[in-house]
Amino acid sequence: MREPSHQNPVPDLDPDEWQRALDRARVISTRRKGRRRMLLLWFLIGPGILTMLGENDAGSMITYAETGARYGFSLFLILVPITFVMAYVVQEMTVRLGSVSHRGHGELIFSRFGHFWGIFSLADLTLGNLLTLITEFIGIGIGLSYFGVPLWVSVPGAVILNALIATSGRYWTWERVTIGLAGLNLIFIPLALSVHPHWGRVVAAIGHPSIPGGFTAMVFFLIIANIGATVTPWMIFFEQGAVVDKGMVSADIKHGRLDTLIGATMAALAAMGMMLLTATVLFSHHINPQNATFAQALSPYVGHVIAALFAVGLTEAGFVAATTISLSSSWAFTEVLGLPRSLNQSVRQAPIFYLTYFGEVLIAGAVVLIPRAPLTLIALLVQVVNTVLMPPALMFLLLFLNDRALMGANVNTRLQNISVGTIAVLLFLLSAIYGVTLMFPHLI
């Protein structure tokens, strides 16, 4: 099959649709040639890996680091892969929904359930995203502070660089650049191995999880925070929007599942690496850094190079998540308004889409510049809020995936319904119990 020309032969054709048609032509051409599965996978991967590694954002990595420093090899080590299994179950549904419906999550909620529930879900997303974005710039600021870069330089610089990448004018370009940056999240795996964890304790923690000091209010708080570090509403809106913007169809679902599985595996290993690193070094030396200055605390024990790589990884986590989370808001907001909403379009062609993106990033960056803000506490609290906000998002997802008129042959199975329903009930119960403990702290 002849490669399609990259020049739009029909000037009146929407540039977004033209760019998407080019991407589909490459996928179809690769399928017809056969025996090129890796090339086909290369064309189709992206949304799942970016969602999962984006979820290993600065706030999540700070949560994992804080957990390891406080409790070492304990219950939390096995909790990490469990939460990523939960995330995969949810995001696999999102891939199917986007590939079949060809519409974003916000647009579907408005069209199927009306304005009240549409505004409710959008408010849910906006609140969670804005709070999470604050933690991204906290991570960027903390990471670069190790190299002596002040907040008033690192945060505005990150905002500007984020805007430049987002305005490349091509979804494919943005996706490939961001995947390259997201790969740096894996740096926490070799960093963990470099400090030589006590593997006997690691195996014991996985096989027989326990809680040093017993179950306390702080342990419960961190359990919720660790779950909120992995399963969040923005992931549904982002991956569905990315699947639609990429132009994936029903035939691409199996590759979308593999993409999501690869991302979940990579992210789980990186998260466990972070926890192993701080458990091995900081917990064993009884060090709990203030204001998330983990790199500075690690440096005397692991050396400048490893501490510097830690700081780079934390900066990357914040930067990648800042762009993915902002895009989930932009896609959702412009979907419900019926406005242009693609990275294949320029700022002039989709002004509200990019204005939403830039506005949320600017607000979050400005909050981080507030003097003497309790950065670690903010990062942990945001993960807890994400857990509280997740059940409503899961219920909408379940309703869509059980709509045979919408999903056809890709409707949920009974096992999938039980799995996601169990996750939703678990998150609801944890949120309810946490609310009760806030009002009656003497219960724990």
Coordinates of C-alpha atoms in Angstrom, one line a residue:
M1 CA 0.0 0.0 0.0
R2 CA 1.4 3.4 -1.0
E3 CA 2.1 5.7 1.9
P4 CA -0.4 8.5 2.1
S5 CA 0.7 12.1 1.4
H6 CA 1.1 14.2 4.5
Q7 CA -0.3 17.2 2.6
N8 CA -4.0 17.7 3.0
P9 CA -5.5 17.3 -0.5
V10 CA -8.9 18.7 0.7
P11 CA -8.3 22.2 2.2
D12 CA -11.8 22.3 3.7
L13 CA -11.3 19.0 5.6
D14 CA -10.9 19.4 9.3
P15 CA -7.1 19.2 10.0
D16 CA -7.8 17.0 13.1
E17 CA -9.7 14.5 11.0
W18 CA -7.0 14.6 8.3
Q19 CA -4.2 13.9 10.8
R20 CA -6.2 11.1 12.3
A21 CA -6.8 9.6 8.9
L22 CA -3.1 9.5 8.3
D23 CA -2.5 7.6 11.5
R24 CA -5.3 5.1 10.6
A25 CA -3.8 4.6 7.2
R26 CA -0.5 3.6 8.7
V27 CA -2.2 1.1 11.0
I28 CA -4.3 -0.4 8.2
S29 CA -1.2 -0.6 6.0
T30 CA 0.7 -2.4 8.7
R31 CA -2.1 -4.9 9.3
R32 CA -2.4 -5.8 5.6
K33 CA 1.3 -6.5 5.4
G34 CA 1.1 -9.0 8.2
R35 CA 3.9 -10.4 10.4
R36 CA 4.7 -6.9 11.7
R37 CA 3.1 -7.2 15.1
M38 CA 5.7 -5.1 16.9
L39 CA 5.4 -2.3 14.4
L40 CA 1.6 -2.4 14.7
L41 CA 1.9 -2.3 18.5
W42 CA 4.3 0.7 18.2
F43 CA 1.7 2.6 16.2
L44 CA -1.1 1.8 18.7
I45 CA 0.6 2.0 22.1
G46 CA 0.5 5.3 24.0
P47 CA -2.7 6.0 25.9
G48 CA -2.3 3.1 28.3
I49 CA 1.4 3.6 29.0
L50 CA 0.9 7.3 29.5
T51 CA -2.1 6.8 31.7
M52 CA -0.3 4.4 34.0
L53 CA 3.1 6.1 34.1
G54 CA 1.2 9.5 34.4
E55 CA -0.5 8.0 37.4
N56 CA 2.9 7.5 38.9
D57 CA 2.9 11.3 39.3
A58 CA 4.8 13.4 41.7
G59 CA 2.1 13.1 44.4
S60 CA 2.0 9.4 44.1
M61 CA 5.8 9.0 44.2
I62 CA 6.0 11.2 47.3
T63 CA 3.3 9.0 48.8
Y64 CA 5.3 5.9 48.1
A65 CA 8.5 7.5 49.4
E66 CA 6.8 8.7 52.6
T67 CA 5.2 5.2 53.1
G68 CA 8.5 3.5 52.7
A69 CA 10.3 5.9 55.0
R70 CA 7.7 5.5 57.7
Y71 CA 6.9 1.8 57.6
G72 CA 9.7 0.1 55.7
F73 CA 8.9 -3.4 54.4
S74 CA 5.4 -3.9 55.5
L75 CA 1.8 -4.2 54.4
F76 CA 2.2 -1.4 51.8
L77 CA 4.7 -3.3 49.6
I78 CA 2.1 -5.9 48.5
L79 CA -0.6 -3.1 48.4
V80 CA 1.1 -1.5 45.4
P81 CA 0.7 -4.3 42.8
I82 CA -2.9 -4.9 44.1
T83 CA -3.8 -1.3 43.4
F84 CA -2.3 -1.4 39.9
V85 CA -4.4 -4.6 39.2
M86 CA -7.4 -2.5 40.2
A87 CA -6.2 0.3 37.9
Y88 CA -5.8 -2.1 35.0
V89 CA -9.3 -3.5 35.5
V90 CA -10.8 0.0 35.3
Q91 CA -8.7 1.3 32.4
E92 CA -9.3 -1.8 30.2
M93 CA -12.9 -0.9 30.4
T94 CA -12.0 2.7 29.4
V95 CA -10.1 1.5 26.3
R96 CA -13.1 -0.5 25.1
L97 CA -15.5 2.4 25.7
G98 CA -13.4 4.9 23.8
S99 CA -12.6 2.5 20.9
V100 CA -16.3 1.6 20.4
S101 CA -18.0 4.9 21.1
H102 CA -15.4 7.3 19.5
R103 CA -16.5 9.8 22.1
G104 CA -14.9 11.2 25.2
H105 CA -16.1 10.3 28.7
G106 CA -17.6 13.7 29.5
E107 CA -19.5 13.9 26.3
L108 CA -21.0 10.5 26.9
I109 CA -22.1 11.4 30.4
F110 CA -23.8 14.6 29.2
S111 CA -25.5 12.8 26.2
R112 CA -26.7 9.8 28.2
F113 CA -27.5 11.2 31.7
G114 CA -28.2 14.8 31.1
H115 CA -26.8 18.1 32.3
F116 CA -27.1 17.6 36.1
W117 CA -25.0 14.4 36.1
G118 CA -22.7 15.8 33.4
I119 CA -21.9 18.9 35.5
F120 CA -21.5 16.7 38.6
S121 CA -18.9 14.5 36.9
L122 CA -17.2 17.5 35.4
A123 CA -17.0 19.2 38.8
D124 CA -15.7 15.9 40.3
L125 CA -13.0 15.7 37.7
T126 CA -12.1 19.4 37.9
L127 CA -11.7 19.4 41.7
G128 CA -9.6 16.3 41.6
N129 CA -7.4 17.4 38.7
L130 CA -6.7 20.8 40.1
L131 CA -5.6 19.4 43.5
T132 CA -3.5 16.7 41.8
L133 CA -1.9 19.3 39.5
I134 CA -0.7 21.1 42.6
T135 CA 1.2 18.0 43.7
E136 CA 2.8 17.8 40.3
F137 CA 4.4 21.2 40.6
I138 CA 5.3 20.4 44.2
G139 CA 7.2 17.4 42.9
I140 CA 8.9 19.5 40.1
G141 CA 9.9 22.1 42.6
I142 CA 11.2 19.7 45.2
G143 CA 13.1 17.7 42.6
L144 CA 14.8 20.7 41.1
S145 CA 15.5 22.2 44.5
Y146 CA 18.1 19.5 45.0
F147 CA 20.1 21.2 42.2
G148 CA 19.7 24.6 43.8
V149 CA 16.9 25.8 41.5
P150 CA 14.4 27.9 43.4
L151 CA 10.6 27.4 43.2
W152 CA 10.1 30.8 41.5
V153 CA 12.3 29.5 38.6
S154 CA 11.4 25.8 38.4
V155 CA 7.6 26.1 38.5
P156 CA 7.2 28.9 35.9
G157 CA 9.8 27.1 33.7
A158 CA 7.8 23.8 33.9
V159 CA 4.6 25.6 33.0
I160 CA 6.2 27.1 29.9
L161 CA 7.8 23.9 28.8
N162 CA 4.6 22.0 29.3
A163 CA 2.8 24.5 27.1
L164 CA 5.4 24.2 24.3
I165 CA 5.0 20.4 24.2
A166 CA 1.2 20.5 24.2
T167 CA 1.1 23.0 21.3
S168 CA 3.2 20.9 18.9
G169 CA 0.1 20.7 16.6
R170 CA 0.1 16.9 16.4
Y171 CA -1.2 14.2 18.8
W172 CA 1.4 11.7 17.5
T173 CA 4.3 14.1 18.3
W174 CA 3.0 15.0 21.7
E175 CA 2.4 11.3 22.5
R176 CA 5.9 10.1 21.4
V177 CA 7.7 12.9 23.3
T178 CA 5.7 12.3 26.4
I179 CA 6.2 8.6 26.3
G180 CA 10.0 9.2 26.1
L181 CA 9.8 11.4 29.2
A182 CA 7.5 9.0 31.0
G183 CA 10.1 6.3 30.6
L184 CA 12.3 8.1 33.1
N185 CA 9.9 6.9 35.8
L186 CA 11.6 3.5 35.5
I187 CA 14.7 5.1 37.0
F188 CA 13.4 4.2 40.5
I189 CA 13.9 0.5 39.7
P190 CA 17.7 0.5 39.3
L191 CA 17.9 3.1 42.1
A192 CA 16.2 0.6 44.4
L193 CA 18.5 -2.2 43.3
S194 CA 21.6 0.0 43.9
V195 CA 20.9 0.2 47.6
H196 CA 20.8 -3.6 48.0
P197 CA 17.4 -4.2 49.7
H198 CA 17.2 -7.0 52.2
W199 CA 15.4 -9.5 49.9
G200 CA 14.5 -11.8 52.8
R201 CA 12.5 -8.9 54.4
V202 CA 11.0 -8.1 51.0
V203 CA 9.8 -11.6 50.5
A204 CA 8.5 -11.8 54.1
A205 CA 6.6 -8.5 53.6
I206 CA 5.0 -9.8 50.5
G207 CA 4.2 -13.2 51.9
H208 CA 3.2 -12.1 55.4
P209 CA 2.3 -8.4 55.3
S210 CA 2.3 -6.7 58.7
I211 CA 2.2 -3.2 60.1
P212 CA 5.0 -2.0 62.4
G213 CA 3.4 -0.5 65.5
G214 CA 0.0 -1.8 64.8
F215 CA -3.0 -0.3 63.0
T216 CA -3.3 3.4 63.6
A217 CA -5.0 6.5 62.2
M218 CA -1.8 7.3 60.2
V219 CA -1.7 3.7 58.8
F220 CA -5.3 4.0 57.7
F221 CA -4.6 7.4 56.2
L222 CA -1.7 6.0 54.2
I223 CA -3.7 3.0 53.0
I224 CA -6.2 5.3 51.5
A225 CA -3.5 7.6 50.1
N226 CA -1.7 4.6 48.4
I227 CA -5.0 3.5 46.8
G228 CA -5.7 7.1 45.7
A229 CA -2.2 7.2 44.2
T230 CA -3.1 4.6 41.7
V231 CA -6.9 4.7 41.0
T232 CA -8.2 8.2 40.1
P233 CA -11.0 9.8 38.1
W234 CA -8.7 11.7 35.7
M235 CA -7.3 8.4 34.3
I236 CA -10.7 7.5 32.9
F237 CA -11.2 10.8 31.2
F238 CA -7.6 11.0 29.9
E239 CA -7.3 7.5 28.5
Q240 CA -10.7 7.6 26.8
G241 CA -9.9 11.1 25.4
A242 CA -6.5 9.8 24.2
V243 CA -8.0 6.7 22.6
V244 CA -10.5 8.9 20.7
D245 CA -7.8 11.5 19.7
K246 CA -5.6 8.7 18.5
G247 CA -8.4 7.3 16.3
M248 CA -8.5 3.8 17.8
V249 CA -11.4 1.5 16.8
S250 CA -12.9 -1.8 18.0
A251 CA -10.2 -3.8 16.1
D252 CA -7.5 -2.0 18.2
I253 CA -8.9 -3.1 21.6
K254 CA -6.6 -6.0 22.1
H255 CA -3.6 -3.7 21.5
G256 CA -5.1 -1.2 23.8
R257 CA -5.4 -3.8 26.5
L258 CA -1.7 -4.8 26.0
D259 CA -0.7 -1.1 26.0
T260 CA -2.5 -0.6 29.3
L261 CA -1.1 -3.8 30.8
I262 CA 2.5 -2.8 29.8
G263 CA 1.9 0.6 31.4
A264 CA 0.5 -0.9 34.6
T265 CA 3.4 -3.4 35.0
M266 CA 6.0 -0.7 34.4
A267 CA 4.3 1.7 36.8
A268 CA 3.9 -0.9 39.5
L269 CA 7.6 -1.9 39.4
A270 CA 8.6 1.8 39.5
A271 CA 6.3 2.5 42.5
M272 CA 7.7 -0.6 44.4
G273 CA 11.2 0.6 43.5
M274 CA 10.5 3.9 45.2
M275 CA 9.1 2.2 48.3
L276 CA 12.0 -0.2 48.5
L277 CA 14.5 2.7 48.1
T278 CA 13.2 4.8 51.0
A279 CA 12.5 1.7 53.1
T280 CA 16.0 0.4 52.7
V281 CA 17.8 3.7 53.4
L282 CA 15.5 6.1 55.3
F283 CA 13.4 3.7 57.4
S284 CA 16.5 1.7 58.5
H285 CA 18.1 5.0 59.6
H286 CA 14.9 6.3 61.3
I287 CA 14.8 9.3 59.0
N288 CA 11.5 11.0 57.9
P289 CA 12.3 14.0 55.8
Q290 CA 10.3 17.2 56.2
N291 CA 8.5 18.8 53.2
A292 CA 9.4 15.8 51.0
T293 CA 13.1 16.6 50.7
F294 CA 13.8 12.9 50.1
A295 CA 16.8 13.5 47.7
Q296 CA 18.6 15.6 50.3
A297 CA 17.9 13.0 53.0
L298 CA 19.2 10.2 50.8
S299 CA 22.4 11.9 49.7
P300 CA 24.5 11.2 52.8
Y301 CA 23.8 7.5 52.6
V302 CA 23.7 6.8 48.8
G303 CA 25.8 9.5 47.3
H304 CA 25.2 12.5 45.2
V305 CA 24.7 10.6 41.9
I306 CA 21.8 8.4 43.1
A307 CA 20.2 11.3 45.0
A308 CA 20.4 13.4 41.9
L309 CA 18.8 10.7 39.8
F310 CA 16.1 10.4 42.4
A311 CA 15.5 14.2 42.0
V312 CA 15.4 13.8 38.2
G313 CA 12.8 11.0 38.5
L314 CA 10.6 13.0 40.8
T315 CA 10.8 16.0 38.5
E316 CA 9.9 13.8 35.5
A317 CA 6.9 12.3 37.4
G318 CA 5.5 15.7 38.0
F319 CA 6.1 17.0 34.5
V320 CA 4.5 14.1 32.7
A321 CA 1.5 14.0 35.0
A322 CA 1.0 17.7 34.6
T323 CA 0.4 17.4 30.9
T324 CA -1.7 14.2 31.0
I325 CA -3.9 15.5 33.9
S326 CA -4.4 18.9 32.2
L327 CA -5.4 17.2 29.0
S328 CA -8.1 15.1 30.7
S329 CA -9.7 18.3 31.9
S330 CA -9.4 20.0 28.5
W331 CA -10.9 17.0 26.7
A332 CA -13.8 16.7 29.1
F333 CA -14.6 20.4 29.2
T334 CA -14.6 21.0 25.4
E335 CA -16.4 17.7 24.7
V336 CA -19.5 18.7 26.7
L337 CA -19.5 22.1 24.9
G338 CA -19.1 20.5 21.5
L339 CA -16.0 22.6 20.8
P340 CA -12.8 21.6 18.9
R341 CA -10.7 19.4 21.2
S342 CA -7.7 17.8 19.6
L343 CA -3.9 18.0 19.9
N344 CA -4.0 17.8 16.1
Q345 CA -5.4 21.3 16.1
S346 CA -3.6 24.5 16.7
V347 CA -4.3 27.0 19.5
R348 CA -6.2 29.2 16.9
Q349 CA -8.3 26.2 15.8
A350 CA -9.1 25.0 19.4
P351 CA -8.8 28.1 21.6
I352 CA -11.0 26.9 24.5
F353 CA -9.3 23.5 24.6
Y354 CA -5.9 25.0 25.1
L355 CA -7.2 27.8 27.3
T356 CA -8.6 25.2 29.7
Y357 CA -5.2 23.4 29.6
F358 CA -3.1 26.5 30.3
G359 CA -5.5 27.9 32.9
E360 CA -5.5 24.8 35.1
V361 CA -1.7 24.5 34.9
L362 CA -1.2 28.2 35.8
I363 CA -3.5 28.0 38.8
A364 CA -1.8 24.9 40.2
G365 CA 1.6 26.4 39.6
A366 CA 0.6 29.6 41.4
V367 CA -0.6 27.7 44.5
V368 CA 2.7 25.9 44.9
L369 CA 4.5 29.3 45.1
I370 CA 2.7 30.1 48.3
P371 CA 5.4 30.5 51.0
R372 CA 5.8 27.7 53.7
A373 CA 3.1 25.5 52.3
P374 CA 3.1 22.0 54.0
L375 CA 4.1 20.2 50.8
T376 CA 4.2 16.5 52.0
L377 CA 0.8 16.9 53.7
I378 CA -0.8 18.4 50.6
A379 CA 0.6 15.5 48.5
L380 CA -0.9 12.9 50.8
L381 CA -4.2 14.6 51.3
V382 CA -4.7 14.9 47.5
Q383 CA -4.3 11.1 47.1
V384 CA -7.0 10.6 49.8
V385 CA -9.3 13.1 48.0
N386 CA -8.8 11.0 44.8
T387 CA -10.0 7.9 46.6
V388 CA -13.1 9.7 47.8
L389 CA -13.9 11.0 44.3
M390 CA -13.5 7.7 42.5
P391 CA -16.7 5.7 43.2
P392 CA -19.0 8.0 41.2
A393 CA -16.7 7.8 38.2
L394 CA -16.7 4.0 38.4
M395 CA -20.5 3.9 38.5
F396 CA -20.8 5.9 35.3
L397 CA -18.2 3.6 33.7
L398 CA -20.1 0.5 34.7
L399 CA -23.4 1.9 33.3
F400 CA -21.8 2.6 29.9
L401 CA -20.0 -0.8 29.7
N402 CA -23.3 -2.6 30.4
D403 CA -25.2 -0.7 27.6
R404 CA -25.4 -3.2 24.8
A405 CA -26.8 -0.7 22.4
L406 CA -23.6 1.3 22.9
M407 CA -21.0 -1.4 23.3
G408 CA -22.4 -4.3 21.2
A409 CA -20.1 -7.3 21.4
N410 CA -17.7 -5.4 23.7
V411 CA -20.2 -5.2 26.6
N412 CA -19.0 -6.1 30.1
T413 CA -18.9 -9.8 31.2
R414 CA -20.3 -10.8 34.6
L415 CA -16.8 -11.2 36.0
Q416 CA -15.8 -7.7 34.8
N417 CA -18.9 -6.2 36.5
I418 CA -18.1 -8.0 39.7
S419 CA -14.5 -6.8 39.6
V420 CA -15.3 -3.2 39.1
G421 CA -18.3 -3.3 41.4
T422 CA -16.1 -4.7 44.1
I423 CA -13.5 -1.9 43.6
A424 CA -16.3 0.7 43.7
V425 CA -17.7 -0.7 47.0
L426 CA -14.3 -1.0 48.5
L427 CA -13.4 2.7 47.7
F428 CA -16.8 3.8 49.0
L429 CA -16.4 2.0 52.3
L430 CA -12.9 3.3 52.8
S431 CA -14.1 6.9 52.1
A432 CA -17.0 6.5 54.5
I433 CA -14.8 5.0 57.3
Y434 CA -12.3 7.8 56.8
G435 CA -15.0 10.4 57.1
V436 CA -16.2 8.8 60.3
T437 CA -12.7 8.8 61.8
L438 CA -12.3 12.5 61.0
M439 CA -15.5 13.2 63.0
F440 CA -14.7 10.7 65.7
P441 CA -10.9 10.3 65.9
H442 CA -11.1 8.3 69.2
L443 CA -12.5 5.3 67.2
I444 CA -9.0 4.5 66.0

